[in-house]
Every structure is written in C-alpha cells, then in structure tokens.
Amino acid sequence: MIVASSKPFPEIKQMLSGFKKVCVLGCGSCVTICHTGGEKQVAELAAQLRLAAKLEGRQLEVIEDSTLRQCEWEFIRDIQGVVKDCDAVISIACGVGVQYMAERFPRIRIFPGLNTTFMGGPVEQGVFWERCAGCGNCIVGTTGGLCPVSRCAKSLLNGPCGGSQNGKCEVSRETPCVWHQIYDQLDIQQLLATMETIVPPKDWTTGMENHPRKMVLEHLVVKK
C-alpha cells in the first residue's frame, strides 16, 4: 500500500489563502488505512480550516467529501458535482490521486494535503515500514523474499556493508540490517550458498529514475 503523511497545517493554510470555497477531499483506499486521508481526517482538516478562517476574520466555505479512490476516473466522476463549484480542492490522497484530480479538473486549483512517502505495510498498529521501491526489476526471489533495494539504506545487492553491526544498520541503529535478515532467512531455507553468487549491477532503467512508467494489460486493451 502507498503510505503518506499529513502536511503541516500552516503549509496547507498558506496554499489555500485567498480562496473563498474549498473542498477537502479524502480517499478511501491506502491513505485511509494509514489514517491520513480518510473521512475522519477530512472532518478534522475541514474543522481546522474553518476555525483558522474564523479567527482571522475572513469568509471561507469548506466542503467535505471523499471518494473510494482518487486514482481512478470512474470514482472521480462521482464527486465532480461537488468539486466543480469550488475554487480549490485540498486532496488528502497520494500523489497519484492529486495528479488525477488536476487532470480531471484543469480549471480548478488542486493542492496536495499529504506528502506521499513510500510503499509499505504495517508492522504493528500505527507503524508502517517501507517494503518496495517500485524499481520494476524484482529480485526478492533470490533474497529470501526480502528487498535489499528498499530496505537497505545503500540498496546493496551483494551483502551487508562494513558498517552493519549486530544486525543493525549503520545509518540508524533502530533499523534492522536487511542483509542480516536475508542471511537468517536463507539459512532457514537452506539456501545460504546462493549468497556466494555475485549479483551484477542492477538494471536501473526499469525504475522511476529513468522515465515515467506505465503498465499495459494487453487482455484488457480494446483493439481499434
């Protein structure tokens, strides 16, 4: 899932300064799960905006709405009746949702209310850790199902660096060294010998550093 964190309220307030009618728009998928973009957060942010406007003595109408996913056209279509009458939208979705909204409503200012951080999962209640960098060239089949690209601070492909000590990363002693975990996992699977294989430099052209990526599901494409 995509994990995002809330932008500081002063930044959001500054983005919306000068507008008379704004919509706080939530998203019912990933950001709801990580408690940053659901209906509860929509209500909280809307209340903050109304209170700030009242204290500053200015008029501001705040509309609250949410859709299941801001990253799909059909769900955006459901809220266009609300959005079309607003001066601006503060989207508390991931960066994909914000961009889809901007493309659908080019005459309306769309602002991000969140900072999209990574793709990850919950390791305990309220704690999410990055697990995938979306590099487009997955190698976890050879590393015990653990990703050294996203979970190693240096994205090393051939074992730990010299700074790893006692199973912890040298960058942060609170972070486990993923190569220590990979070793333990391969040991359980009786595959430690695979670590002796030298992994060549990764093909980074499949990652986001090269160009915007797209995926085409051929069986769903309508032939013209």
PDB file of C-alpha atoms in Angstrom, residues 143 146-153 156 167 169 175-183:
ATOM      1  CA  THR A 143      16.998 -12.859  -1.309  1.00  0.00           C
ATOM      2  CA  LEU A 146      13.215  -9.538   1.440  1.00  0.00           C
ATOM      3  CA  CYS A 147      14.031  -6.480  -0.678  1.00  0.00           C
ATOM      4  CA  PRO A 148      17.558  -5.036  -0.316  1.00  0.00           C
ATOM      5  CA  VAL A 149      16.745  -2.199  -2.734  1.00  0.00           C
ATOM      6  CA  SER A 150      14.122  -0.598  -0.487  1.00  0.00           C
ATOM      7  CA  ARG A 151      15.191  -1.908   2.914  1.00  0.00           C
ATOM      8  CA  CYS A 152      18.962  -1.336   2.710  1.00  0.00           C
ATOM      9  CA  ALA A 153      19.993   2.299   3.157  1.00  0.00           C
ATOM     10  CA  LEU A 156      23.339  -3.068  -1.726  1.00  0.00           C
ATOM     11  CA  GLY A 167      22.116  -6.943  12.937  1.00  0.00           C
ATOM     12  CA  CYS A 169      22.041  -0.644  10.032  1.00  0.00           C
ATOM     13  CA  THR A 175      16.716  -0.103  11.698  1.00  0.00           C
ATOM     14  CA  PRO A 176      17.448  -3.798  11.197  1.00  0.00           C
ATOM     15  CA  CYS A 177      20.125  -4.631   8.639  1.00  0.00           C
ATOM     16  CA  VAL A 178      18.113  -6.318   5.916  1.00  0.00           C
ATOM     17  CA  TRP A 179      21.134  -8.342   4.818  1.00  0.00           C
ATOM     18  CA  HIS A 180      21.345  -9.809   8.300  1.00  0.00           C
ATOM     19  CA  GLN A 181      17.663 -10.736   7.914  1.00  0.00           C
ATOM     20  CA  ILE A 182      18.262 -12.116   4.420  1.00  0.00           C
ATOM     21  CA  TYR A 183      21.086 -14.309   5.789  1.00  0.00           C
TER      22      TYR A 183
END
